[in-house]
Amino acid sequence: MSQEGIKHEMPEQDPIERINNFDEVALGYDEETAIKEAKRCLQCSNPKCKAGCPVEVDIPGFIQLVAEGKFEEAAKKVKEKNNLPAICGRVCPQEDQCEAECVVGIKDEPVAIGRLERFVADYTSDNEEAKEIQQDQGKVAVVGAGPSGLTAAADLAKMGYQVTIFEAFHKPGGVLTYGIPEFRLPKEVVKREVAKIKELGVEIKLNQVIGKIKGVDELFEEGYDAVFVGTGAGLPKFLGLEGENLNGVYSANEFLTRVNLMKAYKFPEYKTPVYVGDKVAVVGGGNVAMDAARTALRLGAEESIIVYRRGRKEMPAREEEIHHAQQEGVQFELLNNPTKILGDEDGFVTGMECIRMELGEPDDSGRRRPIPIEGSEFRIDVDTVIMAIGQSPNPILINDTSKLETTDWGTIITDEETGETTKAGVFAGGDVVTGAATVIEAMGAGKKAARSIAEYIDNR
Ligand SMILES: Cc1cc2nc3c(=O)[nH]c(=O)nc-3n(C[C@H](O)[C@H](O)[C@H](O)COP(=O)(O)OP(=O)(O)OC[C@H]3O[C@@H](n4cnc5c(N)ncnc54)[C@H](O)[C@@H]3O)c2cc1C
Ligand code: SF4
């Protein structure tokens, strides 16, 4: 197969236009480009890329089919393992997973596995038929309709279990629906992939906060043989700074949820329920921070500034998201940390005091530790501050469930291989176990847990 040095580019909306709309930024490959990109794959006999995929997709297998123009077959191959391919193709950090392992990447740019996955998933979106599966192996309750819960549910349904998902919100998808903005992951794509999971026979009950309307023990009393907890990490963290309760301070979680679920992105068709000032500071350096900063620009902020305590190299956001944010005019105040949020006599934000940082030795996370430079305080004038410094699990279900042990960080303790918790018959995976992580890791955990749940029920 022919090999070129760099990935084939994916067309994108022009940055000047796209900051005025919420339409998708990256537009996807056409057939010809997909075939050309697929032909860069060396079809390794020991494919390292596959080992880098938490949901075990047969990567060379599906790429070979794309190279031959057999797009339907390629999509089938991906879907053998991945229940949410159009989503993963858009938001997975492939650069740290499959593509990081691709041997083409040793000398050149790795094969664009994510773009090809997106291409095949989109190609076959409408014309597949659902298979009828007998669901007589046992009953499983899944709590949370995010990527971990949806994956566990789909895999269990495929194995013949009767699965019901209980979801707290009025829409399924978890962060895919209420966190990641429309311009990166259109809601239609999430709807489409969730619909496919329902076609497998999975029932999704919405507006069901488990731990409030009923507990995990009641689910067992209702006849479920096992419970999977995939409730995510939806509780925002704050820094505990003076001024954090001023008007105009949001958690990224609240900001993005309002935009996504209350349709602020359709303003003026829907009256926006989000106040965005002229000058917005977003504190943090991950995907969540990039999403909040880019969303603020689209909602009319004149300036949107990322304030991050480490440097560019240490930012945890995906490279592509940082690049897109820069293209759109988001400013970066790196090696800075807020010390105080300033307000006026009416309680509204007027600015943020920050301190400059320098990098010391690596800490537990392997990244160089930021150290404040004494006496370097300075002020930036902003009228909105969005905190995007991480999330921890929402404790509603956990506090209501006996025998479910947690770590000091509030995450559920599980066996890493099986997803088993300390409570018999209860399994857990995704952000509620790892703390805020990635879609594909949550899906990988859902997949492992589905296998263990099947084994648990069969051995009872
Ligand atoms: C803004 C943002 C951008 C991100 N960008 C990326 C990205 O680009 N790439 C990437 O890989 N990852 C990204 N992530 C991280 C990724 O979305 C998460 O790691 C992933 O969604 C975790 O999946 P999950 O199934 O564990 O939890 P979630 O997606 O959080 O889903 C949990 C679900 O459980 C429901 N729930 C919670 N408590 C209860 C209860 N008591 N009863 C019933 N239901 C309940 C919630 O409503 C939610 O629907 C991003 C996260 C955010 C917030
Ligand atoms: S490692 Fe790269 S070249 Fe080898 S099979 Fe995987 S995608 Fe193809």
Coordinates of C-alpha atoms and ligand atoms in Angstrom, one line a residue:
M1 CA 0.0 0.0 0.0
S2 CA 1.2 3.5 -0.7
Q3 CA 2.3 5.6 2.2
E4 CA 2.4 9.4 2.6
G5 CA 4.1 11.3 5.4
I6 CA 1.1 13.2 6.8
K7 CA -2.5 12.5 7.6
H8 CA -5.0 13.6 5.0
E9 CA -6.6 16.9 6.2
M10 CA -10.2 17.0 7.3
P11 CA -12.1 20.0 5.9
E12 CA -13.3 22.4 8.6
Q13 CA -15.5 25.4 8.9
D14 CA -13.6 28.7 8.6
P15 CA -12.7 30.0 12.1
I16 CA -14.1 33.5 11.3
E17 CA -17.5 32.1 10.4
R18 CA -17.7 29.4 12.9
I19 CA -17.4 31.6 16.0
N20 CA -20.8 32.9 15.0
N21 CA -22.5 29.6 15.0
F22 CA -22.7 26.3 16.9
D23 CA -22.4 24.1 13.7
E24 CA -19.8 21.3 13.7
V25 CA -16.3 22.6 13.2
A26 CA -14.7 19.5 11.5
L27 CA -16.6 18.3 8.5
G28 CA -15.4 14.7 7.9
Y29 CA -13.7 12.9 5.0
D30 CA -15.2 12.2 1.6
E31 CA -15.0 8.7 0.1
E32 CA -11.9 9.4 -2.0
T33 CA -10.0 10.9 0.9
A34 CA -11.0 8.1 3.3
I35 CA -9.7 5.5 0.8
K36 CA -6.4 7.4 0.4
E37 CA -5.9 7.7 4.1
A38 CA -6.8 4.0 4.6
K39 CA -4.1 3.2 2.1
R40 CA -1.5 4.7 4.5
C41 CA -2.0 1.8 6.8
L42 CA 0.7 -0.9 6.6
Q43 CA -1.6 -3.7 7.8
C44 CA 0.8 -4.8 10.5
S45 CA 0.8 -8.4 11.4
N46 CA 1.1 -7.4 15.0
P47 CA -1.0 -4.3 15.1
K48 CA 0.1 -2.1 17.9
C49 CA -2.8 0.3 17.3
K50 CA -5.3 -2.4 18.3
A51 CA -3.7 -2.8 21.7
G52 CA -4.1 1.0 22.2
C53 CA -7.9 0.8 21.8
P54 CA -9.8 0.3 25.1
V55 CA -12.8 -1.2 23.3
E56 CA -10.7 -3.6 21.2
V57 CA -11.7 -2.5 17.7
D58 CA -10.1 -4.5 14.9
I59 CA -8.4 -1.4 13.5
P60 CA -6.4 -2.9 10.6
G61 CA -9.5 -5.0 9.7
F62 CA -11.8 -2.0 9.3
I63 CA -9.1 0.1 7.6
Q64 CA -8.5 -2.6 5.0
L65 CA -12.2 -2.6 4.1
V66 CA -12.2 1.2 3.8
A67 CA -9.1 1.0 1.5
E68 CA -11.1 -1.5 -0.7
G69 CA -14.1 0.9 -0.7
K70 CA -16.2 -1.5 1.3
F71 CA -17.6 1.1 3.7
E72 CA -20.7 -0.9 4.9
E73 CA -18.5 -3.9 5.8
A74 CA -16.0 -1.5 7.5
A75 CA -18.7 0.0 9.6
K76 CA -19.9 -3.5 10.7
K77 CA -16.4 -4.4 11.7
V78 CA -16.1 -1.3 13.9
K79 CA -19.5 -1.9 15.5
E80 CA -18.6 -5.5 16.4
K81 CA -16.8 -3.8 19.3
N82 CA -17.7 -0.1 19.5
N83 CA -21.3 0.8 20.2
L84 CA -20.7 4.6 19.8
P85 CA -18.3 4.9 16.8
A86 CA -19.5 8.3 15.4
I87 CA -19.0 9.7 18.8
C88 CA -15.6 8.2 19.4
G89 CA -14.5 9.2 15.9
R90 CA -15.2 12.8 16.9
V91 CA -14.1 13.2 20.5
C92 CA -11.7 10.3 21.4
P93 CA -8.1 11.4 22.2
Q94 CA -6.8 9.1 19.5
E95 CA -3.4 10.8 19.7
D96 CA -3.0 9.2 23.1
Q97 CA -4.6 5.9 22.3
C98 CA -4.6 3.9 19.0
E99 CA -2.8 6.6 17.0
A100 CA -0.1 6.9 19.6
E101 CA 0.8 3.3 19.0
C102 CA 0.5 3.3 15.2
V103 CA 3.9 2.3 13.6
V104 CA 3.5 4.8 10.8
G105 CA 3.8 7.5 13.5
I106 CA 7.4 6.5 14.2
K107 CA 8.6 8.3 11.1
D108 CA 5.6 10.1 9.8
E109 CA 2.2 11.1 11.1
P110 CA 0.2 8.1 12.3
V111 CA -2.8 6.8 10.3
A112 CA -5.9 9.0 11.0
I113 CA -7.7 6.1 12.7
G114 CA -10.2 8.4 14.4
R115 CA -11.1 10.3 11.2
L116 CA -11.6 6.9 9.4
E117 CA -13.8 5.6 12.3
R118 CA -15.9 8.8 12.0
F119 CA -16.2 8.4 8.2
V120 CA -17.5 4.8 8.4
A121 CA -19.8 5.5 11.3
D122 CA -21.4 8.4 9.4
Y123 CA -21.5 6.6 6.1
T124 CA -23.8 3.9 7.4
S125 CA -25.9 6.0 9.8
D126 CA -29.3 5.5 8.3
N127 CA -29.5 2.3 6.4
E128 CA -28.9 -0.5 8.9
E129 CA -31.4 -3.0 10.1
A130 CA -31.6 -3.9 13.8
K131 CA -31.2 -7.6 14.7
E132 CA -33.8 -9.2 17.0
I133 CA -32.1 -10.7 20.0
Q134 CA -33.8 -13.0 22.6
Q135 CA -33.4 -11.4 26.0
D136 CA -33.8 -14.3 28.4
Q137 CA -30.5 -14.5 30.2
G138 CA -31.4 -12.3 33.2
K139 CA -32.3 -8.7 34.1
V140 CA -29.7 -5.9 34.5
A141 CA -30.2 -2.3 35.7
V142 CA -27.8 0.3 34.5
V143 CA -27.7 3.6 36.3
G144 CA -26.6 6.5 34.1
A145 CA -26.9 6.8 30.3
G146 CA -23.4 8.1 29.6
P147 CA -20.8 6.3 27.5
S148 CA -20.0 3.7 30.3
G149 CA -23.7 2.9 30.9
L150 CA -24.6 2.9 27.2
T151 CA -21.7 0.5 26.4
A152 CA -22.4 -1.9 29.3
A153 CA -26.1 -1.9 28.3
A154 CA -25.5 -2.5 24.6
D155 CA -23.0 -5.3 25.2
L156 CA -25.3 -7.0 27.7
A157 CA -28.3 -6.7 25.3
K158 CA -26.2 -8.3 22.6
M159 CA -25.4 -11.2 24.9
G160 CA -29.1 -11.7 25.5
Y161 CA -29.8 -9.9 28.8
Q162 CA -32.8 -7.7 29.4
V163 CA -31.4 -4.2 30.2
T164 CA -33.0 -1.1 31.7
I165 CA -31.1 2.1 32.0
F166 CA -32.2 4.6 34.7
E167 CA -31.1 8.2 33.8
A168 CA -31.4 11.2 36.0
F169 CA -31.7 13.8 33.2
H170 CA -34.5 14.2 30.7
K171 CA -32.1 13.1 27.9
P172 CA -29.7 10.2 27.5
G173 CA -26.0 10.6 26.6
G174 CA -24.4 11.9 29.8
V175 CA -21.6 14.4 29.1
L176 CA -22.0 13.6 25.4
T177 CA -25.3 15.4 25.6
Y178 CA -25.0 18.0 28.4
G179 CA -21.2 18.7 28.4
I180 CA -19.5 18.5 25.0
P181 CA -20.8 21.4 22.8
E182 CA -22.7 21.0 19.6
F183 CA -19.8 22.4 17.5
R184 CA -17.7 19.4 18.5
L185 CA -20.4 16.7 18.8
P186 CA -23.8 17.4 17.3
K187 CA -26.7 16.2 19.4
E188 CA -28.1 14.5 16.4
V189 CA -25.0 12.2 16.3
V190 CA -25.6 11.2 20.0
K191 CA -29.3 10.7 19.3
R192 CA -28.6 8.5 16.4
E193 CA -26.2 6.2 18.3
V194 CA -28.4 6.1 21.3
A195 CA -31.3 5.1 19.0
K196 CA -29.2 2.2 17.7
I197 CA -28.7 1.0 21.3
K198 CA -32.4 1.1 22.0
E199 CA -33.0 -0.9 18.8
L200 CA -31.0 -3.7 20.5
G201 CA -33.8 -3.9 23.1
V202 CA -32.3 -1.6 25.8
E203 CA -35.0 0.3 27.6
I204 CA -34.0 3.9 28.8
K205 CA -36.1 5.4 31.7
L206 CA -35.4 9.1 31.9
N207 CA -35.9 11.5 34.9
Q208 CA -34.9 8.7 37.3
V209 CA -32.5 9.8 40.0
I210 CA -31.4 6.6 41.6
G211 CA -30.7 7.3 45.3
K212 CA -33.7 9.6 45.4
I213 CA -36.7 8.0 43.8
K214 CA -35.5 4.6 44.7
G215 CA -32.2 3.0 45.8
V216 CA -30.0 0.3 44.4
D217 CA -31.4 -2.2 46.9
E218 CA -34.9 -1.6 45.6
L219 CA -33.7 -2.4 42.1
F220 CA -32.7 -5.8 43.3
E221 CA -36.1 -6.2 45.0
E222 CA -37.7 -5.3 41.7
G223 CA -36.0 -8.4 40.2
Y224 CA -32.8 -7.1 38.7
D225 CA -30.0 -9.7 38.9
A226 CA -27.2 -7.1 38.8
V227 CA -26.7 -3.4 38.8
F228 CA -24.1 -1.4 36.8
V229 CA -23.3 2.1 38.2
G230 CA -22.1 4.5 35.5
T231 CA -23.1 7.8 37.1
G232 CA -20.0 9.8 36.0
A233 CA -18.3 12.7 37.7
G234 CA -20.8 15.5 37.6
L235 CA -19.9 17.4 40.7
P236 CA -17.9 20.6 39.9
K237 CA -14.8 21.5 41.9
F238 CA -14.0 25.0 43.0
L239 CA -10.8 26.6 44.3
G240 CA -12.3 27.9 47.5
L241 CA -11.2 31.5 46.6
E242 CA -12.6 34.7 48.0
G243 CA -15.2 36.0 45.6
E244 CA -16.2 32.6 44.1
N245 CA -19.8 33.2 45.0
L246 CA -20.1 36.5 43.1
N247 CA -22.6 36.9 40.3
G248 CA -20.9 36.0 37.0
V249 CA -18.9 33.0 38.4
Y250 CA -19.9 29.7 36.9
S251 CA -18.7 26.1 37.1
A252 CA -18.0 24.9 33.5
N253 CA -20.4 22.2 34.3
E254 CA -23.3 24.6 35.0
F255 CA -22.3 26.9 32.1
L256 CA -22.2 24.1 29.5
T257 CA -25.2 22.2 30.8
R258 CA -27.3 25.4 30.5
V259 CA -26.1 25.9 27.0
N260 CA -26.6 22.3 25.9
L261 CA -29.8 21.3 27.6
M262 CA -31.6 24.6 27.7
K263 CA -30.7 25.3 24.0
A264 CA -28.8 28.5 24.6
Y265 CA -26.9 27.5 21.5
K266 CA -30.0 28.2 19.5
F267 CA -30.2 31.8 20.6
P268 CA -32.1 33.9 19.6
E269 CA -34.6 31.2 18.6
Y270 CA -34.4 30.1 22.3
K271 CA -33.9 33.0 24.7
T272 CA -30.6 32.3 26.3
P273 CA -30.6 31.3 29.9
V274 CA -26.9 32.1 30.2
Y275 CA -25.4 35.5 31.0
V276 CA -22.1 35.9 29.2
G277 CA -20.3 39.2 29.7
D278 CA -17.8 41.0 27.4
K279 CA -14.7 39.5 28.9
V280 CA -14.6 35.9 30.1
A281 CA -11.8 34.1 32.0
V282 CA -11.9 30.3 32.0
V283 CA -9.8 28.7 34.7
G284 CA -8.3 25.3 33.7
G285 CA -6.4 23.7 30.8
G286 CA -8.5 20.6 29.8
N287 CA -11.1 19.8 27.2
V288 CA -13.8 21.2 29.5
A289 CA -11.9 24.6 29.7
M290 CA -11.5 24.7 25.9
D291 CA -15.2 23.9 25.4
A292 CA -16.3 26.7 27.8
A293 CA -13.9 29.3 26.3
R294 CA -15.0 28.5 22.8
T295 CA -18.7 28.5 23.8
A296 CA -18.4 31.9 25.5
L297 CA -17.1 33.4 22.2
R298 CA -20.0 31.9 20.3
L299 CA -22.4 33.4 22.8
G300 CA -21.1 36.9 22.1
A301 CA -18.1 37.4 24.5
E302 CA -15.6 39.9 23.0
E303 CA -12.7 38.2 24.8
S304 CA -12.3 34.7 26.1
I305 CA -9.1 34.0 28.1
I306 CA -7.8 30.6 29.3
V307 CA -6.0 31.0 32.7
Y308 CA -3.9 27.9 33.4
R309 CA -1.3 27.3 36.1
R310 CA 1.1 25.2 34.0
G311 CA 2.5 25.7 30.5
R312 CA 1.2 24.8 27.0
K313 CA 3.0 21.5 27.0
E314 CA 1.3 20.4 30.2
M315 CA -2.2 21.3 29.1
P316 CA -4.4 18.1 29.4
A317 CA -6.8 19.2 26.6
R318 CA -6.6 17.4 23.2
E319 CA -4.1 19.1 20.8
E320 CA -6.8 19.6 18.3
E321 CA -9.1 21.4 20.8
I322 CA -6.3 23.8 21.8
H323 CA -5.5 24.4 18.1
H324 CA -9.1 25.1 17.3
A325 CA -9.5 27.4 20.3
Q326 CA -6.4 29.4 19.2
Q327 CA -7.7 29.7 15.7
E328 CA -11.0 31.1 17.0
G329 CA -9.2 33.8 19.0
V330 CA -9.3 32.4 22.5
Q331 CA -6.4 33.9 24.4
F332 CA -4.0 32.0 26.7
E333 CA -2.7 33.3 30.0
L334 CA -0.4 30.4 30.9
L335 CA 1.6 29.9 34.0
N336 CA -1.0 31.9 36.0
N337 CA -3.3 31.0 38.8
P338 CA -6.2 33.0 40.2
T339 CA -5.9 34.1 43.8
K340 CA -9.1 36.1 44.3
I341 CA -12.2 37.1 42.3
L342 CA -13.0 40.8 42.6
G343 CA -16.5 42.2 42.5
D344 CA -18.5 45.5 42.8
E345 CA -20.8 46.6 45.5
D346 CA -23.8 44.9 43.7
G347 CA -22.0 41.6 43.9
F348 CA -21.0 41.3 40.2
V349 CA -17.6 40.1 39.0
T350 CA -15.3 43.0 37.9
G351 CA -11.9 41.2 37.7
M352 CA -9.6 38.4 38.8
E353 CA -6.4 38.7 40.8
C354 CA -3.8 36.1 39.6
I355 CA -0.3 35.1 40.5
R356 CA 2.4 34.1 38.0
M357 CA 3.8 30.5 38.3
E358 CA 7.0 28.7 37.4
L359 CA 7.4 25.0 36.9
G360 CA 9.3 22.8 39.4
E361 CA 9.9 19.1 39.6
P362 CA 7.3 16.6 38.2
D363 CA 4.5 15.8 40.7
D364 CA 2.4 12.6 41.1
S365 CA 0.7 13.2 37.8
G366 CA 4.1 13.2 36.0
R367 CA 3.7 16.9 35.0
R368 CA 5.9 19.6 36.3
R369 CA 4.5 21.2 39.5
P370 CA 3.5 24.8 39.3
I371 CA 5.0 27.1 42.0
P372 CA 3.8 30.6 42.7
I373 CA 6.3 33.4 42.1
E374 CA 6.2 35.6 45.2
G375 CA 5.0 39.2 44.7
S376 CA 4.0 38.6 41.1
E377 CA 0.3 39.2 41.6
F378 CA -1.6 41.1 38.9
R379 CA -5.1 41.8 37.9
I380 CA -7.1 41.0 34.8
D381 CA -10.4 42.8 34.2
V382 CA -13.2 40.3 33.4
D383 CA -16.9 40.2 34.1
T384 CA -17.4 36.5 33.9
V385 CA -15.3 33.7 35.4
I386 CA -15.8 30.0 34.5
M387 CA -14.2 27.4 36.7
A388 CA -13.1 24.3 34.7
I389 CA -10.7 22.7 37.2
G390 CA -12.2 19.2 37.4
Q391 CA -15.2 17.3 38.6
S392 CA -15.8 14.5 41.2
P393 CA -18.6 12.0 41.4
N394 CA -22.1 13.1 42.4
P395 CA -22.6 11.4 45.8
I396 CA -26.5 11.0 45.6
L397 CA -26.4 7.3 44.7
I398 CA -23.3 6.5 46.6
N399 CA -24.5 7.9 49.9
D400 CA -27.8 6.1 49.6
T401 CA -26.2 2.7 48.9
S402 CA -24.9 0.5 51.8
K403 CA -21.7 -1.5 51.5
L404 CA -20.4 0.6 48.5
E405 CA -17.0 1.6 49.5
T406 CA -15.3 4.7 48.0
T407 CA -11.9 6.3 48.0
D408 CA -11.0 9.6 49.7
W409 CA -11.8 11.4 46.5
G410 CA -15.4 10.0 46.5
T411 CA -14.9 7.6 43.6
I412 CA -16.2 4.0 43.9
I413 CA -13.7 1.3 44.6
T414 CA -13.8 -1.5 42.1
D415 CA -11.7 -4.5 40.9
E416 CA -9.9 -2.9 37.9
E417 CA -10.4 -6.0 35.7
T418 CA -14.0 -6.9 36.5
G419 CA -15.6 -3.6 37.6
E420 CA -17.0 -5.4 40.7
T421 CA -17.6 -3.1 43.7
T422 CA -17.6 -4.0 47.4
K423 CA -21.3 -4.7 47.2
A424 CA -22.5 -8.0 45.8
G425 CA -24.1 -7.8 42.4
V426 CA -23.1 -4.2 41.9
F427 CA -20.5 -3.2 39.3
A428 CA -19.3 0.2 38.4
G429 CA -17.2 1.9 35.7
G430 CA -16.3 5.2 34.0
D431 CA -15.8 8.6 35.6
V432 CA -17.5 7.5 38.9
V433 CA -14.6 5.1 39.3
T434 CA -11.7 6.9 37.7
G435 CA -12.7 10.5 38.3
A436 CA -13.0 12.7 35.2
A437 CA -11.3 10.8 32.4
T438 CA -12.3 10.1 28.7
V439 CA -15.2 8.7 26.7
I440 CA -13.3 5.7 25.5
E441 CA -12.0 4.8 28.9
A442 CA -15.6 5.0 30.2
M443 CA -16.7 2.7 27.3
G444 CA -13.8 0.3 28.0
A445 CA -14.9 0.0 31.6
G446 CA -18.5 -0.5 30.5
K447 CA -17.4 -3.3 28.2
K448 CA -15.3 -5.1 30.9
A449 CA -18.2 -4.8 33.4
A450 CA -20.7 -6.2 30.9
R451 CA -18.5 -9.4 30.6
S452 CA -18.2 -9.7 34.4
I453 CA -21.9 -9.1 34.9
A454 CA -22.8 -11.9 32.4
E455 CA -20.3 -14.2 34.2
Y456 CA -21.7 -13.2 37.6
I457 CA -25.3 -13.9 36.6
D458 CA -24.4 -17.2 34.9
N459 CA -22.6 -18.5 38.0
R460 CA -25.3 -17.7 40.5
Ligands
LIG1 C1 -17.2 19.6 28.8 C2 -16.6 18.2 28.7 C3 -15.8 17.9 27.5 C4 -15.2 16.7 27.4 N1 -14.5 16.4 26.3 C5 -14.0 15.1 26.1 C6 -13.4 14.8 24.9 O1 -13.2 15.6 24.0 N2 -12.9 13.5 24.7 C7 -13.1 12.6 25.7 O2 -12.7 11.4 25.5 N3 -13.7 12.9 26.9 C8 -14.1 14.2 27.1 N4 -14.7 14.5 28.3 C9 -14.8 13.5 29.3 C10 -15.9 12.4 29.0 O3 -17.1 13.1 28.6 C11 -16.2 11.6 30.3 O4 -15.0 11.0 30.7 C12 -17.3 10.5 30.0 O5 -18.5 11.1 29.5 C13 -17.5 9.7 31.2 O6 -18.6 8.8 30.9 P1 -19.5 8.2 32.1 O7 -20.4 7.2 31.4 O8 -18.6 7.6 33.2 O9 -20.2 9.4 32.8 P2 -21.2 10.6 32.2 O10 -21.0 10.9 30.8 O11 -21.0 11.7 33.2 O12 -22.6 10.0 32.4 C14 -23.2 9.7 33.6 C15 -24.7 9.8 33.5 O13 -25.2 9.3 34.8 C16 -26.3 10.1 35.1 N5 -26.5 10.1 36.6 C17 -25.7 10.6 37.5 N6 -26.2 10.3 38.8 C18 -27.3 9.6 38.6 C19 -28.2 9.0 39.5 N7 -28.1 9.0 40.8 N8 -29.3 8.3 38.9 C20 -29.4 8.2 37.6 N9 -28.6 8.7 36.7 C21 -27.5 9.4 37.2 C22 -25.9 11.5 34.6 O14 -27.1 12.3 34.4 C23 -25.2 11.2 33.3 O15 -26.2 11.1 32.2 C24 -15.3 15.7 28.5 C25 -16.0 16.1 29.6 C26 -16.7 17.3 29.7 C27 -17.4 17.6 31.0
SF4_2 S1 -0.3 0.3 13.7 FE1 -0.9 1.8 12.1 S2 -0.1 1.0 10.3 FE2 -0.1 -0.7 11.7 S3 -2.2 -1.7 11.4 FE3 -2.4 -0.2 13.0 S4 -3.1 1.7 11.9 FE4 -2.2 0.3 10.4

